[in-house]
Every structure is written in C-alpha cells, then in structure tokens.
Tab-separated table of C-alpha atoms in Angstrom:
chain	number	residue	atom	x	y	z
A	9	UNK	CA	0.687	1.210	3.042
A	10	UNK	CA	2.136	-0.710	5.948
A	11	UNK	CA	5.818	-1.673	5.648
A	12	UNK	CA	7.106	-2.497	9.159
A	13	UNK	CA	10.679	-1.328	9.780
A	14	UNK	CA	11.537	-4.357	11.946
A	15	UNK	CA	11.172	-6.832	9.067
A	16	UNK	CA	13.298	-7.783	6.069
A	17	UNK	CA	11.863	-8.099	2.547
A	18	UNK	CA	12.466	-9.783	-0.817
A	19	UNK	CA	12.070	-8.526	-4.371
A	20	UNK	CA	9.338	-11.177	-4.670
A	21	UNK	CA	7.269	-9.407	-1.967
A	22	UNK	CA	7.802	-11.759	0.949
A	23	UNK	CA	8.522	-10.410	4.409
A	24	UNK	CA	10.872	-12.097	6.878
A	25	UNK	CA	11.010	-11.835	10.661
A	26	UNK	CA	14.172	-13.329	12.180
A	27	UNK	CA	14.426	-14.635	15.746
A	28	UNK	CA	17.678	-16.484	16.383
A	29	UNK	CA	17.992	-19.187	13.716
A	30	UNK	CA	14.279	-19.212	12.829
A	31	UNK	CA	12.665	-17.013	10.182
A	32	UNK	CA	8.931	-16.426	9.903
A	33	UNK	CA	7.778	-15.684	6.346
A	34	UNK	CA	4.650	-14.208	4.788
A	35	UNK	CA	3.681	-11.969	1.887
A	36	UNK	CA	3.663	-8.205	2.157
A	37	UNK	CA	0.702	-5.870	2.332
A	38	UNK	CA	1.614	-4.739	-1.198
A	39	UNK	CA	1.545	-8.332	-2.485
A	40	UNK	CA	-1.791	-9.237	-0.927
A	41	UNK	CA	-3.309	-6.000	-2.236
A	42	UNK	CA	-2.065	-6.764	-5.770
A	43	UNK	CA	-3.384	-10.339	-5.605
A	44	UNK	CA	-6.814	-9.407	-4.285
A	45	UNK	CA	-8.981	-11.709	-2.210
A	46	UNK	CA	-6.909	-14.740	-1.221
A	47	UNK	CA	-8.873	-17.989	-1.275
A	48	UNK	CA	-6.185	-20.651	-0.757
A	49	UNK	CA	-2.617	-21.018	0.502
A	50	UNK	CA	-0.765	-24.226	-0.344
A	51	UNK	CA	2.526	-25.314	1.191
A	52	UNK	CA	3.551	-28.914	0.477
A	53	UNK	CA	7.186	-28.450	1.481
A	54	UNK	CA	6.854	-28.835	5.265
A	55	UNK	CA	9.874	-30.642	6.766
A	56	UNK	CA	11.847	-30.176	3.533
A	57	UNK	CA	15.090	-28.263	3.155
A	58	UNK	CA	15.040	-25.884	0.212
A	59	UNK	CA	17.444	-23.353	-1.236
A	60	UNK	CA	16.925	-19.619	-1.309
A	61	UNK	CA	14.603	-18.568	-4.169
A	62	UNK	CA	13.060	-22.049	-4.597
A	63	UNK	CA	9.263	-22.243	-4.701
A	64	UNK	CA	7.912	-23.338	-1.306
A	65	UNK	CA	4.209	-23.009	-2.065
A	66	UNK	CA	1.494	-21.071	-3.841
A	67	UNK	CA	-1.111	-18.507	-2.953
A	68	UNK	CA	-4.376	-18.494	-4.882
A	69	UNK	CA	-6.527	-15.412	-5.252
A	70	UNK	CA	-9.854	-15.087	-7.029
A	71	UNK	CA	-8.178	-14.168	-10.336
A	72	UNK	CA	-4.672	-15.662	-10.168
A	73	UNK	CA	-2.235	-18.135	-8.600
A	74	UNK	CA	1.250	-16.991	-7.553
A	75	UNK	CA	4.312	-18.948	-6.513
A	76	UNK	CA	5.871	-18.279	-3.116
A	77	UNK	CA	9.666	-18.085	-3.105
A	78	UNK	CA	11.844	-19.049	-0.145
A	79	UNK	CA	13.779	-15.978	1.052
A	80	UNK	CA	16.511	-17.969	2.830
A	81	UNK	CA	17.950	-21.477	2.528
A	82	UNK	CA	16.664	-23.741	5.259
A	83	UNK	CA	14.238	-26.360	6.503
A	84	UNK	CA	10.564	-25.479	6.569
A	85	UNK	CA	9.638	-26.360	10.147
A	86	UNK	CA	6.111	-24.922	10.417
A	87	UNK	CA	3.123	-24.004	8.276
A	88	UNK	CA	0.370	-21.710	9.528
A	89	UNK	CA	-2.432	-24.285	9.465
A	90	UNK	CA	-4.996	-21.593	10.349
A	91	UNK	CA	-4.695	-20.477	6.712
A	92	UNK	CA	-6.307	-23.742	5.564
A	93	UNK	CA	-9.665	-22.658	6.980
A	94	UNK	CA	-9.127	-18.873	6.856
A	95	UNK	CA	-6.834	-17.929	3.925
A	96	UNK	CA	-8.340	-14.420	3.930
A	97	UNK	CA	-6.250	-13.764	7.063
A	98	UNK	CA	-3.385	-13.036	4.651
A	99	UNK	CA	-5.455	-10.086	3.372
A	100	UNK	CA	-6.595	-8.812	6.753
A	101	UNK	CA	-3.356	-9.304	8.748
A	102	UNK	CA	-0.427	-10.033	6.392
A	103	UNK	CA	2.272	-9.217	8.987
A	104	UNK	CA	0.583	-10.954	11.933
A	105	UNK	CA	-1.796	-13.899	11.898
A	106	UNK	CA	-1.365	-14.166	8.102
A	107	UNK	CA	2.192	-15.534	8.358
A	108	UNK	CA	2.794	-18.588	6.165
A	109	UNK	CA	5.863	-20.600	7.187
A	110	UNK	CA	8.751	-20.792	9.625
A	111	UNK	CA	12.223	-21.764	8.419
A	112	UNK	CA	15.237	-23.078	10.354
A	113	UNK	CA	17.897	-20.907	8.702
A	114	UNK	CA	20.780	-22.894	7.184
A	115	UNK	CA	23.013	-19.990	6.108
A	116	UNK	CA	22.769	-16.835	8.222
A	117	UNK	CA	24.943	-14.905	5.729
A	118	UNK	CA	21.967	-14.899	3.336
A	119	UNK	CA	20.123	-12.530	5.694
A	120	UNK	CA	22.364	-9.762	4.328
A	121	UNK	CA	20.829	-10.286	0.855
A	122	UNK	CA	17.344	-9.322	2.070
A	123	UNK	CA	15.964	-5.814	1.595
A	124	UNK	CA	15.521	-3.278	4.378
A	125	UNK	CA	12.135	-1.581	4.760
A	126	UNK	CA	13.566	1.484	2.976
A	127	UNK	CA	14.911	-0.560	0.055
A	128	UNK	CA	11.559	-2.363	-0.235
A	129	UNK	CA	9.695	0.973	-0.252
A	130	UNK	CA	11.922	2.086	-3.148
A	131	UNK	CA	11.244	-1.197	-4.980
A	132	UNK	CA	7.461	-0.722	-4.870
A	133	UNK	CA	7.524	3.047	-5.228
A	134	UNK	CA	6.012	3.731	-1.799
C-alpha cells in the first residue's frame, strides 16, 4: 500500500502536502480502497474559511457516503474541478491527480498535529 513519506496524514485518512502557506488535501490510498469505487466528490465550501476537523465536503462511493474533514484551519482556495467529470481519479491516483482541495493555512502550528507517514502506517496497521 502506498503511503508517501513526503506527506502528512490525519486519523480521518486525509493526506496533506504543504508548500509554503498552502496545503493540498486528498484522501489516502487506504481510504479510497475502503470506500470502493468513487462516483462523486462534493465540495461546497470553496472560498470559505473553516476550522480544523470541520466537514469540508463528501465523497460518495457505490455503497456509502463519507464526510471529508479539514486537516488544518484555513480558507479553501481551490477545488479539483476535474473530479466533477472523473471522480474515479481518486481511486486511480489518490496522491496525484485525485487531490481534492487546496487550503490557505491560517495557523501553521496545526501542522504539528498531523501524522507522519510512520504514525499513519501504525494507525492503519500497515
């Protein structure tokens, strides 16, 4: 199972890539595998500022719908619009083209609360 070492993770199975004060967020390989075939990604919080752990959207698979939780407080500045026509990209490339949102980070100290790749591996038993 792919768990890139250069990313940070949450207990809710989101991954976070940080470049300066912008974080790119998606769901992990583990999460997409557990969900199954993803048929829809909904994010209605674009241009809103939300707090860490608030729901920023949902991901719908054939059998279930799951909330997506914001890993860091900040403003949602981008949504991967390619997912509207090709939500299955989350299954095929969760750490690349399957990214979901970009956040302008409001509180950089929260980055320290995210999990390392090793801590995430322990969480999922990998």
